[in-house]
Coordinates of C-alpha atoms in Angstrom, one line a residue:
M607 CA -30.5 22.1 -1.8
Q608 CA -28.8 24.5 0.3
V609 CA -31.0 27.1 1.9
G610 CA -29.9 30.6 0.6
I611 CA -31.5 34.0 0.3
K612 CA -33.1 33.3 -2.8
F613 CA -35.7 31.3 -1.1
S614 CA -36.8 33.7 1.2
L615 CA -36.8 36.4 -1.8
A616 CA -39.0 33.8 -3.7
V617 CA -41.4 33.4 -0.9
H618 CA -41.6 37.3 -0.4
I619 CA -42.5 37.7 -4.3
M620 CA -45.3 35.0 -3.9
L621 CA -46.6 36.8 -1.0
C622 CA -46.6 40.1 -2.8
V623 CA -48.2 38.4 -5.9
A624 CA -51.0 36.9 -3.7
Y625 CA -51.4 39.9 -1.1
F626 CA -51.7 42.4 -4.0
R627 CA -53.6 40.3 -6.3
E628 CA -56.1 43.1 -6.9
E629 CA -53.2 45.4 -8.1
K630 CA -50.7 45.1 -10.9
V631 CA -47.8 43.3 -9.6
T632 CA -44.7 43.8 -11.6
G633 CA -40.9 42.8 -11.3
D634 CA -40.4 46.5 -10.1
F635 CA -43.2 46.3 -7.7
V636 CA -41.7 43.2 -6.0
A637 CA -38.4 44.6 -6.1
A638 CA -39.4 47.6 -4.3
S639 CA -41.1 45.4 -1.6
S640 CA -38.2 43.3 -1.1
G641 CA -35.4 45.7 -1.4
I642 CA -33.7 44.0 -4.1
N643 CA -32.4 45.0 -7.8
P644 CA -35.2 44.5 -10.4
A645 CA -33.0 42.3 -12.2
I646 CA -32.8 40.0 -9.7
A647 CA -36.4 40.3 -9.0
R648 CA -37.0 39.5 -12.5
K649 CA -34.7 36.3 -12.6
L650 CA -36.5 34.9 -9.5
I651 CA -40.0 35.6 -11.2
S652 CA -38.7 33.6 -14.2
Q653 CA -37.8 30.6 -12.0
L654 CA -41.3 30.8 -10.4
K655 CA -42.8 31.0 -13.9
N656 CA -40.8 27.9 -15.1
A657 CA -42.0 25.9 -12.0
A658 CA -45.6 26.9 -13.1
L659 CA -46.3 29.1 -9.9
V660 CA -47.0 32.2 -11.4
L661 CA -48.2 33.5 -14.7
T662 CA -46.7 36.8 -16.1
T663 CA -48.7 38.9 -18.8
V664 CA -48.7 42.7 -19.7
G665 CA -51.3 43.1 -16.8
G666 CA -48.6 41.9 -14.2
I667 CA -47.8 38.9 -12.3
T668 CA -50.4 36.7 -10.9
L669 CA -50.6 33.0 -9.2
A670 CA -50.7 30.1 -11.4
R671 CA -53.0 28.3 -8.8
D672 CA -54.7 28.9 -5.6
A673 CA -52.5 29.8 -2.7
R674 CA -53.6 26.7 -0.8
L675 CA -52.3 24.7 -3.3
I676 CA -48.6 26.4 -3.3
T677 CA -46.3 24.9 -0.7
L678 CA -43.0 26.2 0.6
L679 CA -41.7 23.1 -1.2
D680 CA -42.8 24.0 -4.4
I681 CA -41.3 27.4 -4.0
Y682 CA -38.0 26.1 -2.8
E683 CA -37.7 23.6 -5.5
A684 CA -38.3 26.3 -8.1
V685 CA -35.4 28.3 -7.0
S686 CA -33.2 25.6 -5.6
E687 CA -30.1 24.9 -7.6
E688 CA -28.8 22.1 -5.7
D689 CA -30.4 18.6 -5.3
A690 CA -28.6 17.9 -2.0
M691 CA -28.9 19.9 1.2
F692 CA -25.6 18.4 2.4
R693 CA -22.5 17.7 0.5
M694 CA -19.8 15.5 1.5
H695 CA -16.3 16.1 1.7
K696 CA -14.1 13.9 -0.4
G697 CA -10.5 12.4 0.0
S698 CA -10.7 11.1 3.3
P699 CA -8.3 8.1 3.8
S700 CA -9.9 4.9 3.7
A701 CA -7.3 3.5 6.4
C702 CA -8.5 5.8 9.0
P703 CA -11.3 4.6 11.3
V704 CA -13.1 7.9 10.8
G705 CA -12.2 8.9 7.3
G706 CA -12.9 5.5 6.0
K707 CA -16.4 5.2 7.3
I708 CA -17.6 8.8 7.5
E709 CA -19.6 8.9 4.3
A710 CA -21.4 5.6 5.2
V711 CA -22.1 7.2 8.9
L712 CA -23.4 10.6 7.7
A713 CA -25.1 9.9 4.3
P714 CA -28.2 8.0 5.7
R715 CA -28.4 10.6 8.4
F716 CA -28.2 13.5 6.1
A717 CA -30.9 11.8 3.8
C718 CA -33.0 11.6 6.9
I719 CA -32.9 15.2 7.8
Q720 CA -33.3 16.4 4.3
N721 CA -36.4 14.2 3.9
D722 CA -37.8 15.8 7.1
F723 CA -36.9 19.2 5.8
K724 CA -38.8 18.7 2.7
K725 CA -41.8 17.4 4.7
S726 CA -41.9 20.4 6.9
L727 CA -42.0 22.6 3.8
S728 CA -44.6 20.7 2.2
D729 CA -46.7 21.3 5.2
V730 CA -46.9 25.1 4.9
S731 CA -48.9 26.7 2.1
L732 CA -48.8 30.1 0.6
A733 CA -52.1 30.6 2.1
D734 CA -51.0 29.7 5.6
L735 CA -48.5 32.4 5.2
L736 CA -50.9 34.8 3.7
S737 CA -53.1 34.5 6.9
D738 CA -50.0 35.0 9.1
L739 CA -49.8 38.5 7.4
G740 CA -53.4 39.5 8.9

């Protein structure tokens, strides 16, 4: 669940699809808008399609549902490749007062932070971002 560039690119694609809904939006179109290789755009579009966020036809790409019903969390989960935002290192010696307890100390805090992150993403809809575009 590490936040990477794929997330911002996926949001960019979704915004293009929503913003230019009266035009034929294609992989090449969103690639040009975001400055990425069309093959990368198509891969992200495929992930968004698999998550039921967009529909693809010969006529172009459209939203699968109203922008008010698509959240940043939906988009994030569509393109995220990992389940955990934080990964714990392994191999700390259990005899060490820090190493022996580090996972027990960090794991619940990391879980709380990850839950807060997801909650924050779920509070922002694609429609909110569209209105920010003006």
